[in-house]
CSV table of C-alpha atoms and ligand atoms in Angstrom, one decimal:
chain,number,residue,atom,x,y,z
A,296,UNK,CA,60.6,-104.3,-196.2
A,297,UNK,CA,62.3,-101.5,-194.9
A,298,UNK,CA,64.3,-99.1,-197.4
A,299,UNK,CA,66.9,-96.3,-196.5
A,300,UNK,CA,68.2,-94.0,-198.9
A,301,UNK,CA,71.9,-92.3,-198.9
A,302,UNK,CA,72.9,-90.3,-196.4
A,303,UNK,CA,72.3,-86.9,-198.2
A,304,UNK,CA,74.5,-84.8,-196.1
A,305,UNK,CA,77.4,-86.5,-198.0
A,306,UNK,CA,78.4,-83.5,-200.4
A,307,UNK,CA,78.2,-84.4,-204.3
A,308,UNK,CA,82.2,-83.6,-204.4
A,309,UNK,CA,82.9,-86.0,-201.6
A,310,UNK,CA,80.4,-88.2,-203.6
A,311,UNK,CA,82.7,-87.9,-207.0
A,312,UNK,CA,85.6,-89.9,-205.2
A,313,UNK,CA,84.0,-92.3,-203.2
A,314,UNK,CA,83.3,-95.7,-204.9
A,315,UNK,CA,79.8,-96.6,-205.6
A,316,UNK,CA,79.1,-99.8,-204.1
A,317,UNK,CA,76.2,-100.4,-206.6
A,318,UNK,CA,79.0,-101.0,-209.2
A,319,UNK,CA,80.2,-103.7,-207.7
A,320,UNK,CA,79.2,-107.4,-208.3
A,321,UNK,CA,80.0,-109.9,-205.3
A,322,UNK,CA,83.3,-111.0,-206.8
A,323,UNK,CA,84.0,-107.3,-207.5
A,324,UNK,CA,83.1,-106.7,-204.0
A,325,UNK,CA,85.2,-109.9,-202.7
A,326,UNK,CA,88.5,-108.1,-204.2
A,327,UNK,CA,88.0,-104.9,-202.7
A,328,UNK,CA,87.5,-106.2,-199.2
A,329,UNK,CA,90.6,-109.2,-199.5
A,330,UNK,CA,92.9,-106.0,-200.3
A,331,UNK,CA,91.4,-104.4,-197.4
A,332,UNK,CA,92.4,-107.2,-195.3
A,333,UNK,CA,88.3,-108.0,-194.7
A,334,UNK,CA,87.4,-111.9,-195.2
A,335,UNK,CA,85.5,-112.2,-198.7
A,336,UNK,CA,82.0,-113.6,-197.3
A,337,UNK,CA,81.7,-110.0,-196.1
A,338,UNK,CA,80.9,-108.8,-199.8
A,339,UNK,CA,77.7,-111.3,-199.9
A,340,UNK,CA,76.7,-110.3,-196.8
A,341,UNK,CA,76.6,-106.2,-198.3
A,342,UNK,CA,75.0,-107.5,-201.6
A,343,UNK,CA,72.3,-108.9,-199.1
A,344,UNK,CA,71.8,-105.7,-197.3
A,345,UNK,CA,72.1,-103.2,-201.0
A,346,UNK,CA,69.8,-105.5,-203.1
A,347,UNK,CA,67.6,-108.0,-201.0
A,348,UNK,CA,66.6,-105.4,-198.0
A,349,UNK,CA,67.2,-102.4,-200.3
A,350,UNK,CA,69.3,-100.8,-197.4
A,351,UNK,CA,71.9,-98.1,-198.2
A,352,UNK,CA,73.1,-97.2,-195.6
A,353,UNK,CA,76.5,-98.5,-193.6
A,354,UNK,CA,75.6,-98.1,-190.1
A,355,UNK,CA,72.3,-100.3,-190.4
A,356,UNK,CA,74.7,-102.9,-191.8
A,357,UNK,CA,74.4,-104.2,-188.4
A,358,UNK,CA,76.5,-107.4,-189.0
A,359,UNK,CA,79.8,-106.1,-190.1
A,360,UNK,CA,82.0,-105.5,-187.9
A,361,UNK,CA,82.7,-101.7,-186.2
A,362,UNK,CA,86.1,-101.2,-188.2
A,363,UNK,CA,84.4,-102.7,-191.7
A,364,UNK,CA,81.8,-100.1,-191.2
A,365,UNK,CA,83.9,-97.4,-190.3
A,366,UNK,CA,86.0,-97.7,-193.8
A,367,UNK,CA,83.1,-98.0,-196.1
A,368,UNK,CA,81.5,-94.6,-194.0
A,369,UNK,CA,84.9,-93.3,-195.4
A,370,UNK,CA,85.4,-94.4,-198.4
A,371,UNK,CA,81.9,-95.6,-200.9
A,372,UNK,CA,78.7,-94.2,-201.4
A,373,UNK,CA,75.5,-95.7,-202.7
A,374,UNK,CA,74.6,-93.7,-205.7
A,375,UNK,CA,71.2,-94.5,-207.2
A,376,UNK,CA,69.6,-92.7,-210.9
A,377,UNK,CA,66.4,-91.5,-209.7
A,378,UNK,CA,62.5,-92.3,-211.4
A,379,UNK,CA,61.2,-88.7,-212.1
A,380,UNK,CA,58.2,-89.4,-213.8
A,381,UNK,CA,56.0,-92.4,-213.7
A,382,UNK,CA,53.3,-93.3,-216.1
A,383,UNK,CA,50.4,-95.9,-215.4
A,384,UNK,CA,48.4,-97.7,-218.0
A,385,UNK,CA,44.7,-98.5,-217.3
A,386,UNK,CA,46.6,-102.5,-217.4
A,387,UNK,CA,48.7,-101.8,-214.6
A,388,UNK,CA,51.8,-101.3,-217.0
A,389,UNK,CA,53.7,-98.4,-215.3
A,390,UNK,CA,56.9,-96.5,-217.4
A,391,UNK,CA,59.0,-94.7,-215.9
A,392,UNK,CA,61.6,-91.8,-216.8
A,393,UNK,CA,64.5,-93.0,-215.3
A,394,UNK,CA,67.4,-89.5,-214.9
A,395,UNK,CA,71.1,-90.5,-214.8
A,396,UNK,CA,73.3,-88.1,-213.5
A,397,UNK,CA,74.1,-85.6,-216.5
A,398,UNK,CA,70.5,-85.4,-217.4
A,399,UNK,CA,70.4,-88.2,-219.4
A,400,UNK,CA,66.8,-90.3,-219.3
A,401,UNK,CA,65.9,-93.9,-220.0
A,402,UNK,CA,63.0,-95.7,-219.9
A,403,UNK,CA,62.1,-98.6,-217.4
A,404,UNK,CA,58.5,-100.4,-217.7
A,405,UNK,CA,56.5,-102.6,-214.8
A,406,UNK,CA,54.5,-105.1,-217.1
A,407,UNK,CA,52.3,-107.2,-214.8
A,408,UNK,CA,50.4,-110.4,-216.4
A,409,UNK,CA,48.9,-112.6,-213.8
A,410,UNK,CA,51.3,-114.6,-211.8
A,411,UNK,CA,53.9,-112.4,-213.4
A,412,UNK,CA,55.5,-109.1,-213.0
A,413,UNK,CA,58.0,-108.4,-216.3
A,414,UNK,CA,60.4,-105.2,-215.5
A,415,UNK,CA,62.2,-103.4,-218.8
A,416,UNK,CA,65.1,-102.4,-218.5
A,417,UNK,CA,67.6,-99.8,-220.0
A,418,UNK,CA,71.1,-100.3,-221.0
A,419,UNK,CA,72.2,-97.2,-223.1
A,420,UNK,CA,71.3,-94.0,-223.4
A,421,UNK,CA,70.4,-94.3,-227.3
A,422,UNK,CA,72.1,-96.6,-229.6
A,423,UNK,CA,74.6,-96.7,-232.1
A,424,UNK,CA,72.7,-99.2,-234.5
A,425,UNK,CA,70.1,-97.5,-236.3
A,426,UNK,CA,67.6,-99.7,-237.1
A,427,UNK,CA,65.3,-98.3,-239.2
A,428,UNK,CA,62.0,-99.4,-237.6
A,429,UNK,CA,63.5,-98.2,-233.8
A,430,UNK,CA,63.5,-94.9,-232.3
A,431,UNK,CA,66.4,-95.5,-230.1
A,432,UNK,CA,68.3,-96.1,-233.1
A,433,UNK,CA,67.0,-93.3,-234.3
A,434,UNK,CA,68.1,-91.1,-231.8
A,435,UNK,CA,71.3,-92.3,-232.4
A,436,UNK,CA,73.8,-93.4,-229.4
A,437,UNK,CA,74.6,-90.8,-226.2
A,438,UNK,CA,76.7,-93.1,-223.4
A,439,UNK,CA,76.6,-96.2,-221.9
A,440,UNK,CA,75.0,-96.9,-218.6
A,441,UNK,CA,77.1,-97.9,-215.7
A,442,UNK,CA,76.0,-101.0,-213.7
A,443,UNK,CA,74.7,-98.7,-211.2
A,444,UNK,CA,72.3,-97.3,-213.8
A,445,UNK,CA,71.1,-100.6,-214.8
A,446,UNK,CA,71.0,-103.0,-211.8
A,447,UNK,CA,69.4,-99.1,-210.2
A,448,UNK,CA,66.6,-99.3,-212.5
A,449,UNK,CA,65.4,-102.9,-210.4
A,450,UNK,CA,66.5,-101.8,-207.3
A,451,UNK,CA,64.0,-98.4,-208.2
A,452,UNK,CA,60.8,-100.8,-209.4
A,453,UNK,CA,61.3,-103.0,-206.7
A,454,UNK,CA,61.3,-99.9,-204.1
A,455,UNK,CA,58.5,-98.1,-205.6
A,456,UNK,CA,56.2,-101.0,-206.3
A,457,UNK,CA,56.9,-101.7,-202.6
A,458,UNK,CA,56.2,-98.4,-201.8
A,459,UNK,CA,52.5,-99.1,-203.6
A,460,UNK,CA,52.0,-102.2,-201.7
A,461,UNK,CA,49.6,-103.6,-204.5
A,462,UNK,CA,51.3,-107.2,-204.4
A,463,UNK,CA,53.1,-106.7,-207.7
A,464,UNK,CA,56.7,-108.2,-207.9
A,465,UNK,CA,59.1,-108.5,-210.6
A,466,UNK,CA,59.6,-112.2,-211.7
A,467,UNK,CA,61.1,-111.5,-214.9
A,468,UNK,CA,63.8,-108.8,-216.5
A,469,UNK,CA,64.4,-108.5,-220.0
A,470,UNK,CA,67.0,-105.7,-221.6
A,471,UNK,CA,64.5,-104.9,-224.3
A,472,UNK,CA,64.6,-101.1,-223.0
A,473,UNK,CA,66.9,-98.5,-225.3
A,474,UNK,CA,70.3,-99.8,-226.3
A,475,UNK,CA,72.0,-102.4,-227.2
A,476,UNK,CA,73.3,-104.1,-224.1
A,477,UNK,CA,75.5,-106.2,-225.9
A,478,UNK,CA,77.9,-103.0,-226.7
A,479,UNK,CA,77.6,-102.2,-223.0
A,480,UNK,CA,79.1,-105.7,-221.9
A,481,UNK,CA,80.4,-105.6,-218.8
A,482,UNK,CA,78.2,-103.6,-216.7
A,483,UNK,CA,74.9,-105.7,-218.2
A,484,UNK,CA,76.8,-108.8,-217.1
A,485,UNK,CA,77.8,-107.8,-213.6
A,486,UNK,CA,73.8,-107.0,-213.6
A,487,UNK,CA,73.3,-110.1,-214.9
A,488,UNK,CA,75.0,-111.9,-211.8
A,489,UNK,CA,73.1,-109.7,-209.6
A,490,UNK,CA,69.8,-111.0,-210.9
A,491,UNK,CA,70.5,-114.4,-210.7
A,492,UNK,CA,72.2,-114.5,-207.6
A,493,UNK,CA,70.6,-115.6,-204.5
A,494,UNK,CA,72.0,-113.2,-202.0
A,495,UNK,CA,70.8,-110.3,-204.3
A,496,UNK,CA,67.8,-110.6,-206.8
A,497,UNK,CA,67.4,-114.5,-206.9
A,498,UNK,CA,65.9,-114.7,-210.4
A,499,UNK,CA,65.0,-117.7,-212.3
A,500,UNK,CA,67.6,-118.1,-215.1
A,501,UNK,CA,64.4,-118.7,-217.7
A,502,UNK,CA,63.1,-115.2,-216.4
A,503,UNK,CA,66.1,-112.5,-217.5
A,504,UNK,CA,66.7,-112.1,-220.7
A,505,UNK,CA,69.3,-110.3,-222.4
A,506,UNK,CA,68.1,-109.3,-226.2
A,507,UNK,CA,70.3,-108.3,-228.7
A,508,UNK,CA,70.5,-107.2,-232.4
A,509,UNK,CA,72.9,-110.2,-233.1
A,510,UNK,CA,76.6,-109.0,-232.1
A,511,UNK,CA,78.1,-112.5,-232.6
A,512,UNK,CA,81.2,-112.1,-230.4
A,513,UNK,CA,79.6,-110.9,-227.6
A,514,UNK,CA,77.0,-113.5,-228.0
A,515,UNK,CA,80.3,-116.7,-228.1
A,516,UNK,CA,81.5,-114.7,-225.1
A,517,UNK,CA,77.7,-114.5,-223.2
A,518,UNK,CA,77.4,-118.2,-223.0
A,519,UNK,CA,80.6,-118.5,-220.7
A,520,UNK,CA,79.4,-115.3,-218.8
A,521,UNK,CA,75.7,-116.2,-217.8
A,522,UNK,CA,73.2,-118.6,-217.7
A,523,UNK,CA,70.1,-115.9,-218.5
A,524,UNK,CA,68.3,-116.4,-221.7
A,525,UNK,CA,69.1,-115.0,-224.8
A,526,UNK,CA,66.2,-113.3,-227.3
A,527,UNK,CA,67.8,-112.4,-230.9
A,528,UNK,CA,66.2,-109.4,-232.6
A,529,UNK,CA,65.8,-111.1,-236.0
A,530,UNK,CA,62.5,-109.3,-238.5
A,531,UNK,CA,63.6,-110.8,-241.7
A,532,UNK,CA,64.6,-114.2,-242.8
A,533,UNK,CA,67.4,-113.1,-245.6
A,534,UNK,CA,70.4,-111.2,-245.4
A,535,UNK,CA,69.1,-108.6,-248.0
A,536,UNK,CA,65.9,-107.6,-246.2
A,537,UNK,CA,67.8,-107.9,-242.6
A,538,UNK,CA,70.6,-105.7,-243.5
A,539,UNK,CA,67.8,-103.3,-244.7
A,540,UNK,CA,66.1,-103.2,-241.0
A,541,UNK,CA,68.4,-104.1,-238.7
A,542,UNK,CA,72.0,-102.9,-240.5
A,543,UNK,CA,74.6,-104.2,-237.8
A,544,UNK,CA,73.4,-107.5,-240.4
A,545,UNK,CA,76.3,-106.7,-242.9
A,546,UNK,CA,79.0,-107.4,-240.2
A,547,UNK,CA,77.7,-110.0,-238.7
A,548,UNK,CA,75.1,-112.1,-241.4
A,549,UNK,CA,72.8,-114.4,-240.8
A,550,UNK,CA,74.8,-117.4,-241.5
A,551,UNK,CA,77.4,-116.4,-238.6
A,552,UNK,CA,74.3,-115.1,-236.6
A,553,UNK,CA,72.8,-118.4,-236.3
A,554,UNK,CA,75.7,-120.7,-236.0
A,555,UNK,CA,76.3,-118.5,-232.9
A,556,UNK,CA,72.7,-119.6,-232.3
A,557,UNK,CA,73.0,-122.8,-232.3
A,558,UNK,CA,76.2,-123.0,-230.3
A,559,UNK,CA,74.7,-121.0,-227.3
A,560,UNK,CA,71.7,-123.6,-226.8
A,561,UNK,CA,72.5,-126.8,-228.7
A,562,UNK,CA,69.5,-128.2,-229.4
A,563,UNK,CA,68.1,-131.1,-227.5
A,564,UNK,CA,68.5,-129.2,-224.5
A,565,UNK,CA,65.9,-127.5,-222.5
A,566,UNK,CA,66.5,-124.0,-223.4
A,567,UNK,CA,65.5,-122.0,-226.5
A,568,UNK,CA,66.4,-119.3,-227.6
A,569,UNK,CA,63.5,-116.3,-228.3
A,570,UNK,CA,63.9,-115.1,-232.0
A,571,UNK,CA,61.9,-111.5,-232.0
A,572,UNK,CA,60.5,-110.7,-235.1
A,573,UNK,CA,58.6,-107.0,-235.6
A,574,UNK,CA,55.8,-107.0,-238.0
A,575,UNK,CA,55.9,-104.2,-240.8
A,576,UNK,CA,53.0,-104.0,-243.4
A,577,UNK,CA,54.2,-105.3,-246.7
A,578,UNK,CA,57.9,-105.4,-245.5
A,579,UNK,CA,58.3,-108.7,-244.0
A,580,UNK,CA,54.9,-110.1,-243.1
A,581,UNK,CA,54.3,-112.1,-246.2
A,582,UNK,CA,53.6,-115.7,-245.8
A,583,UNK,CA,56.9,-116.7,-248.3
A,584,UNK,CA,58.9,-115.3,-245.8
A,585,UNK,CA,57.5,-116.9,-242.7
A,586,UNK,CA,58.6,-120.4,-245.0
A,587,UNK,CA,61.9,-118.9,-245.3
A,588,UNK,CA,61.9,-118.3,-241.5
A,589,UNK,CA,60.8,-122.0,-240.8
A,590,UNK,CA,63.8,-123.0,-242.9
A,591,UNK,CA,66.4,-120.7,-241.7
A,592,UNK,CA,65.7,-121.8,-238.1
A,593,UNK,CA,66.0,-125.4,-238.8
A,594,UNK,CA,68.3,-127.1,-236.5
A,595,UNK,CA,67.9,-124.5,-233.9
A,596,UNK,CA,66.4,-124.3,-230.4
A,597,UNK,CA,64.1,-121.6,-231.0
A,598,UNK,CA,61.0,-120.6,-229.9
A,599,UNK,CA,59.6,-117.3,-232.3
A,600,UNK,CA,57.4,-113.9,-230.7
A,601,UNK,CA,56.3,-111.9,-233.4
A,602,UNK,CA,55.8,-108.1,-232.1
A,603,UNK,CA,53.1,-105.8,-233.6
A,604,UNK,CA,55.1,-102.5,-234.9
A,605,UNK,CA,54.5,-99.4,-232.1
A,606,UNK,CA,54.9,-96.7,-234.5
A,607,UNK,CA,56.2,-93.9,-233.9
A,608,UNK,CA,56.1,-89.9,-235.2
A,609,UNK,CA,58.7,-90.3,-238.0
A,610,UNK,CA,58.0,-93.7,-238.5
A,611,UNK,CA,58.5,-95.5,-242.5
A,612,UNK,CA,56.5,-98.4,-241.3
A,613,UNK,CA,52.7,-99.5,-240.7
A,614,UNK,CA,52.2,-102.8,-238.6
A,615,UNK,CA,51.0,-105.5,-240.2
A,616,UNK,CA,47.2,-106.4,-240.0
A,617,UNK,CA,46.0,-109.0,-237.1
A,618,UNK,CA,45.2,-111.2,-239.8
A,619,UNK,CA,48.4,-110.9,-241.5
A,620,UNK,CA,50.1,-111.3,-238.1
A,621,UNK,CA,47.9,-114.5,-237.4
A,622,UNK,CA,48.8,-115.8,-240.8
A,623,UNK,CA,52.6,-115.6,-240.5
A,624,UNK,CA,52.2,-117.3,-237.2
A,625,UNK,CA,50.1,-120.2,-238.5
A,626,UNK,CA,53.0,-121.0,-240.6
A,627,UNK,CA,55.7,-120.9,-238.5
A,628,UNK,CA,53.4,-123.4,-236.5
A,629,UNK,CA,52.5,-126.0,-238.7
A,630,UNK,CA,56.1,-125.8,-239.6
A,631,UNK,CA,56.9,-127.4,-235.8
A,632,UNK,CA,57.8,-123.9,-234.1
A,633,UNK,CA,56.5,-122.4,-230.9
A,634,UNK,CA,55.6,-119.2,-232.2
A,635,UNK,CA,53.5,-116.5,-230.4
A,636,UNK,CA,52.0,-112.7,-231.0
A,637,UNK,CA,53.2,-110.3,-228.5
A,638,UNK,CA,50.2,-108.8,-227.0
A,639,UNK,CA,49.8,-105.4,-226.5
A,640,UNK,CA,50.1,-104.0,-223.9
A,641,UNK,CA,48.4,-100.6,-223.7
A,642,UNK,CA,50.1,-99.9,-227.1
A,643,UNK,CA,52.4,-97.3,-226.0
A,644,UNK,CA,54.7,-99.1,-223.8
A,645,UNK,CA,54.5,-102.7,-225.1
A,646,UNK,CA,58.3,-104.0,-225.1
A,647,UNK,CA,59.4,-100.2,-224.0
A,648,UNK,CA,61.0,-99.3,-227.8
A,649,UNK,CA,62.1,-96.2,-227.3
A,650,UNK,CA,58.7,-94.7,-227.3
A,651,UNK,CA,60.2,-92.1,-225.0
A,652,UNK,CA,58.1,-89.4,-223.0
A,653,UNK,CA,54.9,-88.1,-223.4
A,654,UNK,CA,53.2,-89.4,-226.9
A,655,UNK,CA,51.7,-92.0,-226.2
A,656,UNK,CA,48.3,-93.2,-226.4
A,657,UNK,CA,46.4,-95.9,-224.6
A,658,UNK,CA,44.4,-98.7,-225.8
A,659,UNK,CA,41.7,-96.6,-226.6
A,660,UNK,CA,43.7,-94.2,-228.3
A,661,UNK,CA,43.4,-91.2,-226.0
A,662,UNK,CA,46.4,-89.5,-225.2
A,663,UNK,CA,47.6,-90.7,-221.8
A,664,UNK,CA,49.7,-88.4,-219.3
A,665,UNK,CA,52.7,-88.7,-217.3
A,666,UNK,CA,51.8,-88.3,-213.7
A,667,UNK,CA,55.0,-86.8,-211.6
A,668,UNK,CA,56.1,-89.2,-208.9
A,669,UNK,CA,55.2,-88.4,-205.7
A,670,UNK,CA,58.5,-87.4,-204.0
A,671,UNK,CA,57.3,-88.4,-200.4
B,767,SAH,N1,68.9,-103.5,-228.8
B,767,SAH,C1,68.3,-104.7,-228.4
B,767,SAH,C2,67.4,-104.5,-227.2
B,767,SAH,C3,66.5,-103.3,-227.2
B,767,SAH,S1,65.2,-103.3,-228.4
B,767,SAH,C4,67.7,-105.4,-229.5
B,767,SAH,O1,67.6,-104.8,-230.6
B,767,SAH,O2,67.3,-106.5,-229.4
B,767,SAH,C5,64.0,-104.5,-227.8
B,767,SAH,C6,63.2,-105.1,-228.9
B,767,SAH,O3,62.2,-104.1,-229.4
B,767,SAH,C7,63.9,-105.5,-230.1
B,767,SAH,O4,63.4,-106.8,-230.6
B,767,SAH,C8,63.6,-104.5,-231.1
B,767,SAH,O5,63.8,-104.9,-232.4
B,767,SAH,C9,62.2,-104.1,-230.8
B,767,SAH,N2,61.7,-102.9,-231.3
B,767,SAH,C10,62.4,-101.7,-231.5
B,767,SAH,N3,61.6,-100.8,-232.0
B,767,SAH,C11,60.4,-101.3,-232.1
B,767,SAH,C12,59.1,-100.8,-232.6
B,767,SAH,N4,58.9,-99.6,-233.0
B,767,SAH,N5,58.0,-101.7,-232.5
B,767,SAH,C13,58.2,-102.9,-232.1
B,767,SAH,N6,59.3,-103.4,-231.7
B,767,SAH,C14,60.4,-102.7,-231.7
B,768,SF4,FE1,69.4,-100.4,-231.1
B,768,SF4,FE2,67.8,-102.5,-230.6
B,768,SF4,FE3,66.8,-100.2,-231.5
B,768,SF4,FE4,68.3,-101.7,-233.1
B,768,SF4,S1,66.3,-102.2,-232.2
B,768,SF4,S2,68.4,-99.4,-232.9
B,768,SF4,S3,69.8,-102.5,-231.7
B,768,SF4,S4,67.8,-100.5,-229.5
């Protein structure tokens, strides 16, 4: 598949007031056109040519007409972040630094698992919610990204793993990068709509997931806005404990949290939601609380993934022991529940938590480097 990249003789300035087509969604795109005078279908057929042949570039466009082409030369660009550093694990996990304009980095991570090719993505630069296990949080929040950003850091993998022409696709997205993409609404559901569309990404609606920290609104809202899964970061089954870990808990408490739940996939039908749970030593591993899990997710269509803690320097936590892990798991089990360990995946960039830039370790424990893109 062929791939051009923007005209670089376009100066930045000129850049600043052009739109950037990679904002748009097709209905966005559909608006512009109609109050162009352009028919609508016209926007589907440039999602086609920006996100299924990764072409940026107006006058390949080929099947819009002369006059269409000749006001998008003068009026939108195609701006892109760009991947400056790119890290592969000895499992074919790669991670890479993902620069927004402003400096600002995020982290994007290829995970491939047989059949399947799991992209991480980025929806914030920080976050404002400060859990106390998370480094993001930690970090506290910086901006937004803009859809561009996000729906750039697919268009990116896809490019590069193209570029390495080792077979490996992406089949699934999940926002488990940094951020909250729940506080960054509408740009993670215009990328959303991208994903799932057929003219652009074509994704399975079982294969992008949108996680969230349990904003209840925005999670009513998200069940009239998208069909994509939803995976709830929940790591303790009381209000005490979870308010401890994941704070955003006081606003919005379990109670409301999974009502919400249970309103986005009744149960009965064929979708579950994925509760996330992290494991921390002594914290939230013990087998009375995986009963008061079981009976806290009663009545809701859940399936449960319990992640090992990827510490990290500054870190209050330990994770749990395998056996303690194995335990917890056991009992959510024979309590009726799909429930599975996360596996690790070269340690440092399992589920892309804000382990950001350099130190990390592999399986084995060595320290791993970044390797610098090749620009060519
Ligand atoms: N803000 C969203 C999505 C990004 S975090 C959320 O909280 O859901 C993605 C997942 O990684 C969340 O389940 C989060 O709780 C988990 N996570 C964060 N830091 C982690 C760490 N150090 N070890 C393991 N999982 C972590
Ligand atoms: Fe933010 Fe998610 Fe980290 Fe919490 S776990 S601080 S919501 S990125």
């Amino acid at each position: 598949m062929s791939a051009s990249l923007p005209d670089s003789d376009i100066a930045a300035e000129d850049q600043k007031e052009r739109l950037n087509l990679l904002d748009f969604t097709e209905e966005g795109l559909g608006d512009l056109l109609q109050s162009w005078g352009e028919p609508r279908y016209r926007a589907r057929q440039i999602i086609q040519w920006m996100h299924q042949r990764r072409v940026l570039d107006v006058d390949a466009m080929t099947d819009l007409s002369k006059t269409l082409r000749a006001r998008l030369s003068e009026s939108v660009c195609f701006k892109l972040p760009e991947f400056s550093e790119e890290h592969c694990s000895r499992d074919g996990t790669r991670k890479w630094l993902c620069q927004l304009a402003g400096g600002p980095v995020v982290e994007t991570v290829y995970i491939p698992e047989g059949n399947r090719g799991t992209l991480c993505i980025s929806s914030q630069v920080g976050c404002a919610l400060n859990c106390t296990f998370c480094s993001t949080g930690r970090q506290g929040f910086d901006r937004n990204l803009s859809q561009s950003e996000i729906i750039g850091q697919v268009w990116l993998a896809q490019h590069r793993l193209a570029e390495l022409d080792a077979g490996n696709k992406i089949t699934n997205v999940v926002f488990m990068g940094m951020g909250e993409p729940l506080l960054n609404y509408d740009p993670v559901v215009g990328t959303l709509q991208l994903l799932l569309s057929d003219y652009a990404y074509g994704l399975s609606k079982y294969r992008v997931t949108v996680s969230t920290s349990g904003l209840v609104p925005q999670i009513n809202q998200l069940k009239n806005d998208t069909t994509a899964a939803l995976a709830i970061s929940l790591h303790a089954p009381n209000d005490e404990l979870r308010t401890e870990l994941v704070p955003i808990n006081k606003k919005y408490p379990l109670a409301m949290l999974i009502q919400a739940c249970r309103d986005y996939f009744p149960e009965g039908t064929s979708r579950h939601i994925m509760f996330e749970y992290v494991m921390l030593a002594g914290v939230n591993d013990q087998i009375p609380q995986a009963k008061a899990l079981a009976r806290l997710l009663e009545g809701v269509s859940a399936k449960i993934n319990l992640i090992p803690f990827n510490s990290h320097p500054g870190a209050r936590y330990t994770c749990s022991s395998r056996e303690q892990i194995e335990a917890f798991r056991d009992v959510l089990q024979k309590a009726g529940y799909i429930a599975t360990i996360r596996r690790t995946r070269g340690e440092d960039v399992d589920g892309a938590c804000g382990q950001l830039a350099g130190d990390f370790q592999d399986r084995t424990g060595r320290k791993v480097r970044w390797i610098k893109r090749d620009k060519n």
